[in-house]
Amino acid sequence: MNAQAAQSSTAKDAAPPDHREGKAGPPAAAPGAAMTLLTVGLGTLLTLMAFTAPATTLAATSHGLHSGAVAQTWMLTGTPVGLAALLLTMGSVADARGRRRTFGAGAVLLLLATVLSAAAPDTSLFLAGRILQGVASAAVLAAGLGLIADTHPAGQHRIRALGVWGATVGGGIAIGPVYAAVLTQAWGWRSLYWGLALLAVPVALLTAAVPESRAAHPRRLDIAGAVTLSAGTAALVAGFGESRSGWLRPAVLILLVAAVALLAVFAAVERRVAEPMLDPALWRNPTFLAAGVGALTTGLAVVGLFSYLPTMVQGVLGTSAVSTSLLFVVWSGISAVSALLARRLAPHIGADTQAALGLMVSAVGQGALYGMHVGGSYGRLFPGLAVAGVGSGVLNAALARLAVSSVPAERSAMGSGANNTARYVGSALGVALTVSVVTAAHGHSPAAALASGANHAFLLSAAACLAGAAAVLLLGRRARRTATLSGAAAAVAAARR
């Protein structure tokens, strides 16, 4: 199936159920669909909890390991590096070698990596565990959406399942910081990683009950593409992480130059190999581009901002780690509920329009956060966080639809990997830019300067969301126009035969 066929698949997915399924009614979900959704949902929840764990526990962890400033940066960056570097590769491996096998391997590796972080006697082993958690999460996230797409046919079954998946993303982000802060306060920072390791056990065991699936005609693994993409993406995310201490530092410049060179080599490799990991034709597919732009904007303007929000709130308002973690409950908790309810939008609007709507609502919520000041009210942030949560939920559900419908069905895990790669590369850049904007501000005191920088970051993120929404809408319109022209051309050709 080529890019044109993927566009047709997207149009089909976005249509109302009676148009999409015909008079016979929607096809039934495949055997094992419920167990697949449960297992993938739990795995996704766990990976997001692990991803957000350092957000409210960085100080305690670095103190316990006697870590310096550079190590603290890598405590935040380590998992995103492993995650972003291997998402697309893991998606391709899952499609070719088996999605359940890849998901199960990721769950087991997540267990082992988390144990390594929990038991680490020094900073280096802790960071190794965090990077391996990212690698494991890449396998779980990329293969997970592929498993859902295989067991839930296009239409209401899939829309409902992807809404649940989107809710687990929001739920993991909401639960992770609170879980980490509470356990750290009660039993120390190591307890949160031992707890995550225990939670990985049922995920690994449940994988045995999930039906296996793979592409009908598996492609050979593109080794050169996998190596250059993984190395280039890792260097890019690492460079963004290091930039928090200044963009002109030698380490940052070396990493970013290496990233550009490696990604250029990757692009050249993909144009030459017979079976590329990322088909260059997809870049001509406006639906695939809309999914990528939506995911990149989500990472850049939503995940990036809210990843640094606890630091800003604690510095300006002086709240505790547990109190600050409640901000994630408001934002991501509402996001989880919103993602579940977003399936009601599917019969009425396409996935691209839903994604743009989610970005616009997120922009309104972020704009409502403007006005943070020293001595301000903690509760004043809640309305903006609630609105942003609604936008995030609608957005997460829409991006999941776009990710699996913008690529051929046999490459659904690769589509998930590509979409999530854009999200996490965007989040790494988003955190770096947020830190740069916040630290560049001035005030009569450190807290006042931080408040001023936070307000600038709120407005900048809101503007980025609006720009992303406009781009997604334009690409979606282009996709529908292309699909209409292709359908008319096919009809004319059929009439001439």
mmCIF file of N, CA, C and O in Angstrom, residues 86-120:
data_model
loop_
_atom_site.group_PDB
_atom_site.id
_atom_site.type_symbol
_atom_site.label_atom_id
_atom_site.label_comp_id
_atom_site.label_asym_id
_atom_site.label_seq_id
_atom_site.Cartn_x
_atom_site.Cartn_y
_atom_site.Cartn_z
ATOM 1 N N LEU A 86 14.723 5.279 19.681
ATOM 2 C CA LEU A 86 14.385 3.940 19.191
ATOM 3 C C LEU A 86 12.904 3.725 18.899
ATOM 4 O O LEU A 86 12.512 2.612 18.547
ATOM 5 N N LEU A 87 12.075 4.749 19.020
ATOM 6 C CA LEU A 87 10.650 4.556 18.770
ATOM 7 C C LEU A 87 10.368 4.060 17.355
ATOM 8 O O LEU A 87 9.648 3.082 17.157
ATOM 9 N N LEU A 88 10.915 4.745 16.371
ATOM 10 C CA LEU A 88 10.652 4.360 14.982
ATOM 11 C C LEU A 88 11.262 2.996 14.667
ATOM 12 O O LEU A 88 10.645 2.156 14.003
ATOM 13 N N THR A 89 12.471 2.751 15.168
ATOM 14 C CA THR A 89 13.112 1.455 14.945
ATOM 15 C C THR A 89 12.302 0.334 15.579
ATOM 16 O O THR A 89 12.090 -0.722 14.961
ATOM 17 N N MET A 90 11.842 0.536 16.793
ATOM 18 C CA MET A 90 11.041 -0.486 17.469
ATOM 19 C C MET A 90 9.722 -0.722 16.744
ATOM 20 O O MET A 90 9.226 -1.850 16.695
ATOM 21 N N GLY A 91 9.152 0.333 16.170
ATOM 22 C CA GLY A 91 7.928 0.139 15.391
ATOM 23 C C GLY A 91 8.166 -0.738 14.181
ATOM 24 O O GLY A 91 7.366 -1.630 13.876
ATOM 25 N N SER A 92 9.266 -0.523 13.484
ATOM 26 C CA SER A 92 9.594 -1.347 12.321
ATOM 27 C C SER A 92 9.890 -2.786 12.726
ATOM 28 O O SER A 92 9.482 -3.736 12.056
ATOM 29 N N VAL A 93 10.615 -2.954 13.828
ATOM 30 C CA VAL A 93 10.900 -4.304 14.335
ATOM 31 C C VAL A 93 9.603 -5.013 14.706
ATOM 32 O O VAL A 93 9.417 -6.203 14.406
ATOM 33 N N ALA A 94 8.689 -4.301 15.348
ATOM 34 C CA ALA A 94 7.419 -4.901 15.760
ATOM 35 C C ALA A 94 6.606 -5.370 14.557
ATOM 36 O O ALA A 94 6.042 -6.471 14.561
ATOM 37 N N ASP A 95 6.527 -4.544 13.518
ATOM 38 C CA ASP A 95 5.777 -4.937 12.320
ATOM 39 C C ASP A 95 6.395 -6.161 11.646
ATOM 40 O O ASP A 95 5.683 -7.026 11.132
ATOM 41 N N ALA A 96 7.720 -6.238 11.644
ATOM 42 C CA ALA A 96 8.406 -7.313 10.926
ATOM 43 C C ALA A 96 8.556 -8.585 11.758
ATOM 44 O O ALA A 96 8.396 -9.691 11.255
ATOM 45 N N ARG A 97 8.854 -8.451 13.048
ATOM 46 C CA ARG A 97 9.185 -9.612 13.869
ATOM 47 C C ARG A 97 8.081 -10.023 14.832
ATOM 48 O O ARG A 97 8.171 -11.079 15.459
ATOM 49 N N GLY A 98 7.065 -9.214 14.976
ATOM 50 C CA GLY A 98 5.978 -9.554 15.887
ATOM 51 C C GLY A 98 5.743 -8.454 16.898
ATOM 52 O O GLY A 98 6.657 -8.071 17.629
ATOM 53 N N ARG A 99 4.511 -7.936 16.941
ATOM 54 C CA ARG A 99 4.206 -6.817 17.835
ATOM 55 C C ARG A 99 4.111 -7.271 19.289
ATOM 56 O O ARG A 99 4.572 -6.580 20.193
ATOM 57 N N ARG A 100 3.509 -8.438 19.522
ATOM 58 C CA ARG A 100 3.442 -8.935 20.899
ATOM 59 C C ARG A 100 4.846 -9.236 21.416
ATOM 60 O O ARG A 100 5.173 -8.924 22.570
ATOM 61 N N ARG A 101 5.667 -9.856 20.594
ATOM 62 C CA ARG A 101 7.027 -10.187 21.013
ATOM 63 C C ARG A 101 7.800 -8.932 21.388
ATOM 64 O O ARG A 101 8.506 -8.889 22.401
ATOM 65 N N THR A 102 7.662 -7.878 20.579
ATOM 66 C CA THR A 102 8.367 -6.625 20.858
ATOM 67 C C THR A 102 7.828 -5.966 22.114
ATOM 68 O O THR A 102 8.593 -5.483 22.960
ATOM 69 N N PHE A 103 6.507 -5.953 22.266
ATOM 70 C CA PHE A 103 5.884 -5.362 23.450
ATOM 71 C C PHE A 103 6.331 -6.105 24.709
ATOM 72 O O PHE A 103 6.702 -5.483 25.720
ATOM 73 N N GLY A 104 6.307 -7.451 24.661
ATOM 74 C CA GLY A 104 6.697 -8.240 25.821
ATOM 75 C C GLY A 104 8.152 -8.033 26.184
ATOM 76 O O GLY A 104 8.512 -7.924 27.372
ATOM 77 N N ALA A 105 9.026 -7.971 25.173
ATOM 78 C CA ALA A 105 10.443 -7.719 25.442
ATOM 79 C C ALA A 105 10.628 -6.352 26.092
ATOM 80 O O ALA A 105 11.452 -6.181 27.004
ATOM 81 N N GLY A 106 9.855 -5.366 25.620
ATOM 82 C CA GLY A 106 9.932 -4.036 26.217
ATOM 83 C C GLY A 106 9.489 -4.041 27.673
ATOM 84 O O GLY A 106 10.104 -3.376 28.518
ATOM 85 N N ALA A 107 8.426 -4.788 27.993
ATOM 86 C CA ALA A 107 7.942 -4.859 29.378
ATOM 87 C C ALA A 107 8.984 -5.495 30.293
ATOM 88 O O ALA A 107 9.209 -5.027 31.424
ATOM 89 N N VAL A 108 9.632 -6.560 29.821
ATOM 90 C CA VAL A 108 10.668 -7.221 30.630
ATOM 91 C C VAL A 108 11.870 -6.300 30.818
ATOM 92 O O VAL A 108 12.422 -6.185 31.922
ATOM 93 N N LEU A 109 12.285 -5.622 29.743
ATOM 94 C CA LEU A 109 13.419 -4.700 29.850
ATOM 95 C C LEU A 109 13.085 -3.540 30.784
ATOM 96 O O LEU A 109 13.953 -3.074 31.541
ATOM 97 N N LEU A 110 11.830 -3.074 30.753
ATOM 98 C CA LEU A 110 11.420 -1.995 31.656
ATOM 99 C C LEU A 110 11.550 -2.444 33.111
ATOM 100 O O LEU A 110 12.012 -1.681 33.974
ATOM 101 N N LEU A 111 11.174 -3.675 33.379
ATOM 102 C CA LEU A 111 11.318 -4.232 34.721
ATOM 103 C C LEU A 111 12.785 -4.242 35.148
ATOM 104 O O LEU A 111 13.144 -3.753 36.232
ATOM 105 N N LEU A 112 13.652 -4.776 34.303
ATOM 106 C CA LEU A 112 15.069 -4.888 34.646
ATOM 107 C C LEU A 112 15.739 -3.515 34.769
ATOM 108 O O LEU A 112 16.544 -3.280 35.676
ATOM 109 N N ALA A 113 15.400 -2.601 33.844
ATOM 110 C CA ALA A 113 16.003 -1.269 33.872
ATOM 111 C C ALA A 113 15.591 -0.504 35.118
ATOM 112 O O ALA A 113 16.392 0.234 35.715
ATOM 113 N N THR A 114 14.341 -0.669 35.536
ATOM 114 C CA THR A 114 13.864 0.032 36.720
ATOM 115 C C THR A 114 14.513 -0.521 37.983
ATOM 116 O O THR A 114 14.828 0.228 38.912
ATOM 117 N N VAL A 115 14.730 -1.832 38.016
ATOM 118 C CA VAL A 115 15.458 -2.432 39.131
ATOM 119 C C VAL A 115 16.879 -1.864 39.190
ATOM 120 O O VAL A 115 17.399 -1.567 40.271
ATOM 121 N N LEU A 116 17.497 -1.699 38.022
ATOM 122 C CA LEU A 116 18.847 -1.133 37.981
ATOM 123 C C LEU A 116 18.876 0.273 38.575
ATOM 124 O O LEU A 116 19.760 0.610 39.375
ATOM 125 N N SER A 117 17.905 1.102 38.220
ATOM 126 C CA SER A 117 17.851 2.459 38.778
ATOM 127 C C SER A 117 17.578 2.426 40.278
ATOM 128 O O SER A 117 18.136 3.221 41.042
ATOM 129 N N ALA A 118 16.697 1.513 40.700
ATOM 130 C CA ALA A 118 16.344 1.439 42.116
ATOM 131 C C ALA A 118 17.536 1.033 42.976
ATOM 132 O O ALA A 118 17.715 1.525 44.096
ATOM 133 N N ALA A 119 18.344 0.112 42.464
ATOM 134 C CA ALA A 119 19.457 -0.434 43.256
ATOM 135 C C ALA A 119 20.784 0.252 42.977
ATOM 136 O O ALA A 119 21.797 -0.113 43.586
ATOM 137 N N ALA A 120 20.802 1.228 42.067
ATOM 138 C CA ALA A 120 22.060 1.842 41.628
ATOM 139 C C ALA A 120 22.840 2.438 42.799
ATOM 140 O O ALA A 120 22.302 3.269 43.548
#
